[in-house]
Amino acid sequence: MFLAELQPEERKAFLELAALIAKIDGKISIFENSVLIRYQKEMGLEDYKIKGLEIGEILKVFKNERSKNIVLTELLQLIYSDGVFHDQESETIQFIKSYFGFDSNEYGSFKDWIVKIKELTVSKGTLK
């Protein structure tokens, strides 16, 4: 949704982070894979090859609040894409939340917003 607002270096770092999150539970689901492909298209990075960077190296790329908000929002969307919030995903998102300096209320707002968007997307397909 907002990935086009990221700087070129941030876009690559985001793809690295998204790939890390998607495979953190040992496998990339078909839902997560489709989200990753959409991210690449949205950012014009269809040919980018994931390097497998460490999370600390990735996170230091995001310096301003807008970028951090975009990253957290999009990662939550990725995590919820398969309908399962794995323990490893939860631990990693908590680490990112702390690293970026989000408080629990901010994080809760992002999480609630993404859940509502997912519900709207699912119900949209069932409306007649």
Tab-separated table of N, CA and C in Angstrom:
chain	number	residue	atom	x	y	z
A	1	MET	N	0.810	-1.200	0.000
A	1	MET	CA	0.000	0.000	0.000
A	1	MET	C	0.856	1.268	0.000
A	2	PHE	N	1.895	1.279	0.852
A	2	PHE	CA	2.692	2.492	1.021
A	2	PHE	C	4.156	2.303	0.639
A	3	LEU	N	4.510	1.149	0.130
A	3	LEU	CA	5.909	0.826	-0.114
A	3	LEU	C	6.581	1.740	-1.128
A	4	ALA	N	5.827	2.307	-2.039
A	4	ALA	CA	6.395	3.212	-3.039
A	4	ALA	C	6.973	4.472	-2.390
A	5	GLU	N	6.559	4.764	-1.164
A	5	GLU	CA	7.074	5.940	-0.454
A	5	GLU	C	8.474	5.721	0.120
A	6	LEU	N	8.901	4.470	0.196
A	6	LEU	CA	10.229	4.186	0.744
A	6	LEU	C	11.319	4.600	-0.237
A	7	GLN	N	12.481	4.969	0.294
A	7	GLN	CA	13.647	5.285	-0.518
A	7	GLN	C	14.187	3.991	-1.133
A	8	PRO	N	14.940	4.075	-2.237
A	8	PRO	CA	15.453	2.862	-2.888
A	8	PRO	C	16.181	1.904	-1.931
A	9	GLU	N	17.037	2.408	-1.082
A	9	GLU	CA	17.751	1.553	-0.127
A	9	GLU	C	16.782	0.899	0.863
A	10	GLU	N	15.757	1.660	1.271
A	10	GLU	CA	14.756	1.131	2.190
A	10	GLU	C	13.908	0.046	1.522
A	11	ARG	N	13.636	0.196	0.258
A	11	ARG	CA	12.840	-0.798	-0.467
A	11	ARG	C	13.545	-2.158	-0.462
A	12	LYS	N	14.828	-2.150	-0.759
A	12	LYS	CA	15.595	-3.398	-0.764
A	12	LYS	C	15.653	-3.989	0.643
A	13	ALA	N	15.875	-3.125	1.629
A	13	ALA	CA	15.922	-3.595	3.015
A	13	ALA	C	14.571	-4.177	3.424
A	14	PHE	N	13.491	-3.540	2.977
A	14	PHE	CA	12.165	-4.066	3.308
A	14	PHE	C	11.963	-5.449	2.707
A	15	LEU	N	12.354	-5.645	1.454
A	15	LEU	CA	12.211	-6.967	0.835
A	15	LEU	C	13.009	-8.015	1.597
A	16	GLU	N	14.210	-7.653	2.043
A	16	GLU	CA	15.022	-8.571	2.843
A	16	GLU	C	14.279	-8.941	4.129
A	17	LEU	N	13.706	-7.932	4.771
A	17	LEU	CA	12.988	-8.142	6.030
A	17	LEU	C	11.726	-8.973	5.804
A	18	ALA	N	10.994	-8.665	4.756
A	18	ALA	CA	9.767	-9.408	4.452
A	18	ALA	C	10.087	-10.876	4.156
A	19	ALA	N	11.151	-11.124	3.410
A	19	ALA	CA	11.546	-12.508	3.106
A	19	ALA	C	11.952	-13.238	4.382
A	20	LEU	N	12.663	-12.554	5.253
A	20	LEU	CA	13.065	-13.152	6.536
A	20	LEU	C	11.843	-13.526	7.363
A	21	ILE	N	10.876	-12.621	7.445
A	21	ILE	CA	9.642	-12.869	8.209
A	21	ILE	C	8.841	-14.012	7.583
A	22	ALA	N	8.731	-14.014	6.260
A	22	ALA	CA	7.918	-15.025	5.572
A	22	ALA	C	8.444	-16.442	5.811
A	23	LYS	N	9.757	-16.583	5.897
A	23	LYS	CA	10.306	-17.935	6.058
A	23	LYS	C	10.727	-18.249	7.490
A	24	ILE	N	10.374	-17.398	8.428
A	24	ILE	CA	10.821	-17.577	9.810
A	24	ILE	C	10.254	-18.829	10.473
A	25	ASP	N	9.098	-19.278	10.007
A	25	ASP	CA	8.495	-20.483	10.578
A	25	ASP	C	8.921	-21.743	9.810
A	26	GLY	N	9.887	-21.598	8.925
A	26	GLY	CA	10.427	-22.746	8.216
A	26	GLY	C	9.937	-22.914	6.795
A	27	LYS	N	8.850	-22.243	6.447
A	27	LYS	CA	8.339	-22.354	5.079
A	27	LYS	C	7.587	-21.080	4.707
A	28	ILE	N	7.580	-20.808	3.417
A	28	ILE	CA	6.826	-19.659	2.909
A	28	ILE	C	5.516	-20.196	2.348
A	29	SER	N	4.404	-19.750	2.941
A	29	SER	CA	3.093	-20.213	2.466
A	29	SER	C	2.787	-19.590	1.109
A	30	ILE	N	1.823	-20.153	0.419
A	30	ILE	CA	1.391	-19.625	-0.874
A	30	ILE	C	0.868	-18.189	-0.706
A	31	PHE	N	0.240	-17.914	0.434
A	31	PHE	CA	-0.280	-16.571	0.704
A	31	PHE	C	0.869	-15.584	0.909
A	32	GLU	N	1.860	-16.008	1.710
A	32	GLU	CA	3.019	-15.143	1.951
A	32	GLU	C	3.783	-14.901	0.654
A	33	ASN	N	3.922	-15.940	-0.161
A	33	ASN	CA	4.627	-15.799	-1.428
A	33	ASN	C	3.930	-14.795	-2.339
A	34	SER	N	2.605	-14.848	-2.390
A	34	SER	CA	1.883	-13.899	-3.250
A	34	SER	C	2.046	-12.469	-2.739
A	35	VAL	N	2.109	-12.291	-1.423
A	35	VAL	CA	2.337	-10.957	-0.856
A	35	VAL	C	3.749	-10.483	-1.205
A	36	LEU	N	4.735	-11.358	-1.095
A	36	LEU	CA	6.115	-10.989	-1.439
A	36	LEU	C	6.224	-10.561	-2.906
A	37	ILE	N	5.553	-11.284	-3.783
A	37	ILE	CA	5.558	-10.930	-5.207
A	37	ILE	C	4.896	-9.572	-5.421
A	38	ARG	N	3.791	-9.334	-4.717
A	38	ARG	CA	3.109	-8.034	-4.820
A	38	ARG	C	4.014	-6.908	-4.323
A	39	TYR	N	4.742	-7.161	-3.223
A	39	TYR	CA	5.683	-6.160	-2.702
A	39	TYR	C	6.742	-5.818	-3.748
A	40	GLN	N	7.306	-6.851	-4.381
A	40	GLN	CA	8.336	-6.613	-5.387
A	40	GLN	C	7.796	-5.768	-6.540
A	41	LYS	N	6.590	-6.080	-6.998
A	41	LYS	CA	5.973	-5.317	-8.088
A	41	LYS	C	5.707	-3.884	-7.661
A	42	GLU	N	5.155	-3.727	-6.464
A	42	GLU	CA	4.812	-2.388	-5.975
A	42	GLU	C	6.041	-1.485	-5.898
A	43	MET	N	7.186	-2.071	-5.572
A	43	MET	CA	8.405	-1.278	-5.407
A	43	MET	C	9.292	-1.298	-6.653
A	44	GLY	N	8.839	-1.962	-7.719
A	44	GLY	CA	9.638	-2.021	-8.938
A	44	GLY	C	10.917	-2.821	-8.771
A	45	LEU	N	10.870	-3.851	-7.932
A	45	LEU	CA	12.056	-4.670	-7.660
A	45	LEU	C	11.829	-6.139	-8.022
A	46	GLU	N	11.159	-6.366	-9.133
A	46	GLU	CA	10.841	-7.734	-9.537
A	46	GLU	C	12.079	-8.607	-9.708
A	47	ASP	N	13.208	-8.011	-10.090
A	47	ASP	CA	14.438	-8.771	-10.340
A	47	ASP	C	15.378	-8.814	-9.130
A	48	TYR	N	14.964	-8.229	-8.016
A	48	TYR	CA	15.839	-8.200	-6.839
A	48	TYR	C	16.007	-9.608	-6.266
A	49	LYS	N	17.232	-9.973	-5.974
A	49	LYS	CA	17.541	-11.278	-5.370
A	49	LYS	C	17.815	-11.085	-3.884
A	50	ILE	N	17.118	-11.838	-3.051
A	50	ILE	CA	17.277	-11.758	-1.598
A	50	ILE	C	18.675	-12.213	-1.224
A	51	LYS	N	19.339	-11.403	-0.398
A	51	LYS	CA	20.712	-11.685	0.012
A	51	LYS	C	20.787	-12.432	1.349
A	52	GLY	N	19.691	-12.389	2.125
A	52	GLY	CA	19.698	-13.049	3.427
A	52	GLY	C	20.415	-12.257	4.500
A	53	LEU	N	20.227	-10.946	4.498
A	53	LEU	CA	20.881	-10.077	5.478
A	53	LEU	C	20.352	-10.343	6.888
A	54	GLU	N	21.163	-10.002	7.878
A	54	GLU	CA	20.763	-10.129	9.282
A	54	GLU	C	19.765	-9.034	9.637
A	55	ILE	N	18.884	-9.329	10.571
A	55	ILE	CA	17.810	-8.390	10.928
A	55	ILE	C	18.350	-7.045	11.424
A	56	GLY	N	19.401	-7.065	12.230
A	56	GLY	CA	19.974	-5.807	12.730
A	56	GLY	C	20.499	-4.937	11.618
A	57	GLU	N	21.137	-5.556	10.633
A	57	GLU	CA	21.663	-4.836	9.476
A	57	GLU	C	20.524	-4.228	8.657
A	58	ILE	N	19.431	-4.956	8.558
A	58	ILE	CA	18.270	-4.480	7.789
A	58	ILE	C	17.598	-3.302	8.498
A	59	LEU	N	17.338	-3.454	9.788
A	59	LEU	CA	16.552	-2.453	10.516
A	59	LEU	C	17.231	-1.089	10.607
A	60	LYS	N	18.556	-1.071	10.616
A	60	LYS	CA	19.244	0.224	10.741
A	60	LYS	C	19.070	1.109	9.512
A	61	VAL	N	18.588	0.546	8.425
A	61	VAL	CA	18.349	1.315	7.198
A	61	VAL	C	17.174	2.276	7.380
A	62	PHE	N	16.211	1.901	8.210
A	62	PHE	CA	14.991	2.701	8.392
A	62	PHE	C	15.208	3.721	9.503
A	63	LYS	N	15.305	5.000	9.097
A	63	LYS	CA	15.661	6.039	10.062
A	63	LYS	C	14.507	6.971	10.431
A	64	ASN	N	13.581	7.223	9.501
A	64	ASN	CA	12.515	8.171	9.835
A	64	ASN	C	11.233	7.446	10.256
A	65	GLU	N	10.399	8.166	10.950
A	65	GLU	CA	9.173	7.583	11.519
A	65	GLU	C	8.215	7.073	10.448
A	66	ARG	N	8.096	7.804	9.359
A	66	ARG	CA	7.184	7.388	8.282
A	66	ARG	C	7.600	6.012	7.745
A	67	SER	N	8.883	5.848	7.488
A	67	SER	CA	9.382	4.570	6.982
A	67	SER	C	9.136	3.446	7.980
A	68	LYS	N	9.371	3.713	9.235
A	68	LYS	CA	9.152	2.698	10.275
A	68	LYS	C	7.673	2.305	10.352
A	69	ASN	N	6.785	3.290	10.238
A	69	ASN	CA	5.345	3.008	10.236
A	69	ASN	C	4.958	2.136	9.049
A	70	ILE	N	5.506	2.467	7.882
A	70	ILE	CA	5.216	1.697	6.671
A	70	ILE	C	5.702	0.261	6.838
A	71	VAL	N	6.913	0.100	7.329
A	71	VAL	CA	7.489	-1.242	7.508
A	71	VAL	C	6.630	-2.079	8.445
A	72	LEU	N	6.269	-1.520	9.588
A	72	LEU	CA	5.483	-2.280	10.556
A	72	LEU	C	4.111	-2.646	9.985
A	73	THR	N	3.473	-1.713	9.323
A	73	THR	CA	2.154	-1.962	8.739
A	73	THR	C	2.215	-3.067	7.689
A	74	GLU	N	3.161	-2.966	6.798
A	74	GLU	CA	3.271	-3.952	5.719
A	74	GLU	C	3.686	-5.328	6.250
A	75	LEU	N	4.557	-5.363	7.268
A	75	LEU	CA	4.955	-6.652	7.838
A	75	LEU	C	3.782	-7.341	8.533
A	76	LEU	N	2.975	-6.572	9.210
A	76	LEU	CA	1.791	-7.163	9.849
A	76	LEU	C	0.843	-7.731	8.789
A	77	GLN	N	0.717	-7.033	7.675
A	77	GLN	CA	-0.116	-7.531	6.587
A	77	GLN	C	0.442	-8.859	6.066
A	78	LEU	N	1.750	-8.938	5.923
A	78	LEU	CA	2.390	-10.179	5.472
A	78	LEU	C	2.141	-11.308	6.472
A	79	ILE	N	2.336	-11.016	7.740
A	79	ILE	CA	2.178	-12.034	8.785
A	79	ILE	C	0.755	-12.576	8.813
A	80	TYR	N	-0.216	-11.718	8.664
A	80	TYR	CA	-1.618	-12.149	8.712
A	80	TYR	C	-2.123	-12.710	7.391
A	81	SER	N	-1.309	-12.670	6.345
A	81	SER	CA	-1.773	-13.119	5.027
A	81	SER	C	-2.164	-14.595	5.004
A	82	ASP	N	-1.500	-15.405	5.827
A	82	ASP	CA	-1.841	-16.838	5.830
A	82	ASP	C	-2.778	-17.210	6.972
A	83	GLY	N	-3.217	-16.209	7.729
A	83	GLY	CA	-4.181	-16.450	8.794
A	83	GLY	C	-3.591	-17.017	10.067
A	84	VAL	N	-2.260	-17.176	10.127
A	84	VAL	CA	-1.607	-17.756	11.301
A	84	VAL	C	-0.507	-16.808	11.774
A	85	PHE	N	-0.515	-16.501	13.077
A	85	PHE	CA	0.506	-15.653	13.686
A	85	PHE	C	1.393	-16.566	14.522
A	86	HIS	N	2.462	-17.090	13.895
A	86	HIS	CA	3.356	-18.042	14.548
A	86	HIS	C	4.152	-17.380	15.671
A	87	ASP	N	4.596	-18.181	16.634
A	87	ASP	CA	5.392	-17.673	17.751
A	87	ASP	C	6.646	-16.949	17.272
A	88	GLN	N	7.320	-17.528	16.280
A	88	GLN	CA	8.542	-16.904	15.768
A	88	GLN	C	8.235	-15.555	15.118
A	89	GLU	N	7.112	-15.470	14.430
A	89	GLU	CA	6.707	-14.199	13.822
A	89	GLU	C	6.411	-13.182	14.908
A	90	SER	N	5.732	-13.616	15.954
A	90	SER	CA	5.404	-12.730	17.066
A	90	SER	C	6.666	-12.206	17.740
A	91	GLU	N	7.613	-13.093	17.992
A	91	GLU	CA	8.868	-12.684	18.632
A	91	GLU	C	9.627	-11.690	17.764
A	92	THR	N	9.669	-11.950	16.475
A	92	THR	CA	10.398	-11.061	15.568
A	92	THR	C	9.715	-9.711	15.451
A	93	ILE	N	8.401	-9.696	15.368
A	93	ILE	CA	7.688	-8.418	15.255
A	93	ILE	C	7.820	-7.627	16.555
A	94	GLN	N	7.875	-8.323	17.690
A	94	GLN	CA	8.099	-7.638	18.969
A	94	GLN	C	9.499	-7.018	19.004
A	95	PHE	N	10.478	-7.734	18.472
A	95	PHE	CA	11.841	-7.201	18.395
A	95	PHE	C	11.875	-5.947	17.522
A	96	ILE	N	11.216	-6.014	16.357
A	96	ILE	CA	11.170	-4.865	15.443
A	96	ILE	C	10.458	-3.691	16.108
A	97	LYS	N	9.347	-3.987	16.759
A	97	LYS	CA	8.584	-2.950	17.464
A	97	LYS	C	9.479	-2.232	18.470
A	98	SER	N	10.217	-2.990	19.251
A	98	SER	CA	11.114	-2.403	20.256
A	98	SER	C	12.255	-1.633	19.600
A	99	TYR	N	12.839	-2.219	18.571
A	99	TYR	CA	13.958	-1.583	17.873
A	99	TYR	C	13.531	-0.221	17.319
A	100	PHE	N	12.340	-0.164	16.747
A	100	PHE	CA	11.829	1.075	16.172
A	100	PHE	C	11.295	2.043	17.231
A	101	GLY	N	11.109	1.581	18.449
A	101	GLY	CA	10.646	2.449	19.523
A	101	GLY	C	9.141	2.641	19.580
A	102	PHE	N	8.367	1.715	19.034
A	102	PHE	CA	6.915	1.805	19.114
A	102	PHE	C	6.455	1.394	20.499
A	103	ASP	N	5.482	2.113	21.037
A	103	ASP	CA	4.905	1.667	22.313
A	103	ASP	C	3.756	0.707	22.025
A	104	SER	N	3.250	0.085	23.053
A	104	SER	CA	2.218	-0.947	22.886
A	104	SER	C	0.952	-0.410	22.240
A	105	ASN	N	0.570	0.832	22.558
A	105	ASN	CA	-0.648	1.406	21.965
A	105	ASN	C	-0.504	1.604	20.462
A	106	GLU	N	0.659	2.138	20.035
A	106	GLU	CA	0.894	2.326	18.601
A	106	GLU	C	0.849	0.996	17.875
A	107	TYR	N	1.563	0.019	18.438
A	107	TYR	CA	1.605	-1.309	17.832
A	107	TYR	C	0.204	-1.918	17.769
A	108	GLY	N	-0.556	-1.789	18.840
A	108	GLY	CA	-1.920	-2.309	18.886
A	108	GLY	C	-2.801	-1.679	17.819
A	109	SER	N	-2.619	-0.385	17.593
A	109	SER	CA	-3.394	0.309	16.556
A	109	SER	C	-3.066	-0.230	15.170
A	110	PHE	N	-1.773	-0.404	14.885
A	110	PHE	CA	-1.364	-0.971	13.597
A	110	PHE	C	-1.953	-2.365	13.422
A	111	LYS	N	-1.818	-3.181	14.445
A	111	LYS	CA	-2.283	-4.567	14.385
A	111	LYS	C	-3.795	-4.618	14.156
A	112	ASP	N	-4.558	-3.814	14.911
A	112	ASP	CA	-6.011	-3.779	14.759
A	112	ASP	C	-6.411	-3.338	13.352
A	113	TRP	N	-5.705	-2.344	12.825
A	113	TRP	CA	-5.997	-1.823	11.500
A	113	TRP	C	-5.789	-2.898	10.444
A	114	ILE	N	-4.693	-3.635	10.534
A	114	ILE	CA	-4.402	-4.694	9.567
A	114	ILE	C	-5.432	-5.812	9.656
A	115	VAL	N	-5.831	-6.180	10.874
A	115	VAL	CA	-6.852	-7.221	11.048
A	115	VAL	C	-8.156	-6.780	10.389
A	116	LYS	N	-8.533	-5.511	10.562
A	116	LYS	CA	-9.769	-4.990	9.949
A	116	LYS	C	-9.677	-4.995	8.421
A	117	ILE	N	-8.512	-4.621	7.889
A	117	ILE	CA	-8.324	-4.631	6.440
A	117	ILE	C	-8.462	-6.057	5.919
A	118	LYS	N	-7.865	-7.017	6.613
A	118	LYS	CA	-7.954	-8.421	6.199
A	118	LYS	C	-9.412	-8.884	6.218
A	119	GLU	N	-10.147	-8.512	7.265
A	119	GLU	CA	-11.560	-8.886	7.352
A	119	GLU	C	-12.351	-8.294	6.188
A	120	LEU	N	-12.067	-7.039	5.845
A	120	LEU	CA	-12.758	-6.401	4.721
A	120	LEU	C	-12.430	-7.090	3.405
A	121	THR	N	-11.183	-7.466	3.238
A	121	THR	CA	-10.751	-8.137	2.015
A	121	THR	C	-11.441	-9.488	1.888
A	122	VAL	N	-11.511	-10.228	2.974
A	122	VAL	CA	-12.153	-11.547	2.950
A	122	VAL	C	-13.655	-11.409	2.713
A	123	SER	N	-14.294	-10.470	3.408
A	123	SER	CA	-15.743	-10.316	3.256
A	123	SER	C	-16.112	-9.739	1.896
A	124	LYS	N	-15.233	-8.979	1.295
A	124	LYS	CA	-15.492	-8.410	-0.028
A	124	LYS	C	-15.756	-9.515	-1.045
A	125	GLY	N	-15.034	-10.613	-0.914
A	125	GLY	CA	-15.210	-11.731	-1.828
A	125	GLY	C	-16.511	-12.475	-1.624
A	126	THR	N	-17.171	-12.263	-0.467
A	126	THR	CA	-18.412	-12.984	-0.191
A	126	THR	C	-19.661	-12.127	-0.394
A	127	LEU	N	-19.491	-10.840	-0.682
A	127	LEU	CA	-20.643	-9.972	-0.915
A	127	LEU	C	-21.277	-10.269	-2.254
A	128	LYS	N	-22.594	-10.162	-2.299
A	128	LYS	CA	-23.299	-10.423	-3.570
A	128	LYS	C	-24.189	-9.271	-3.913
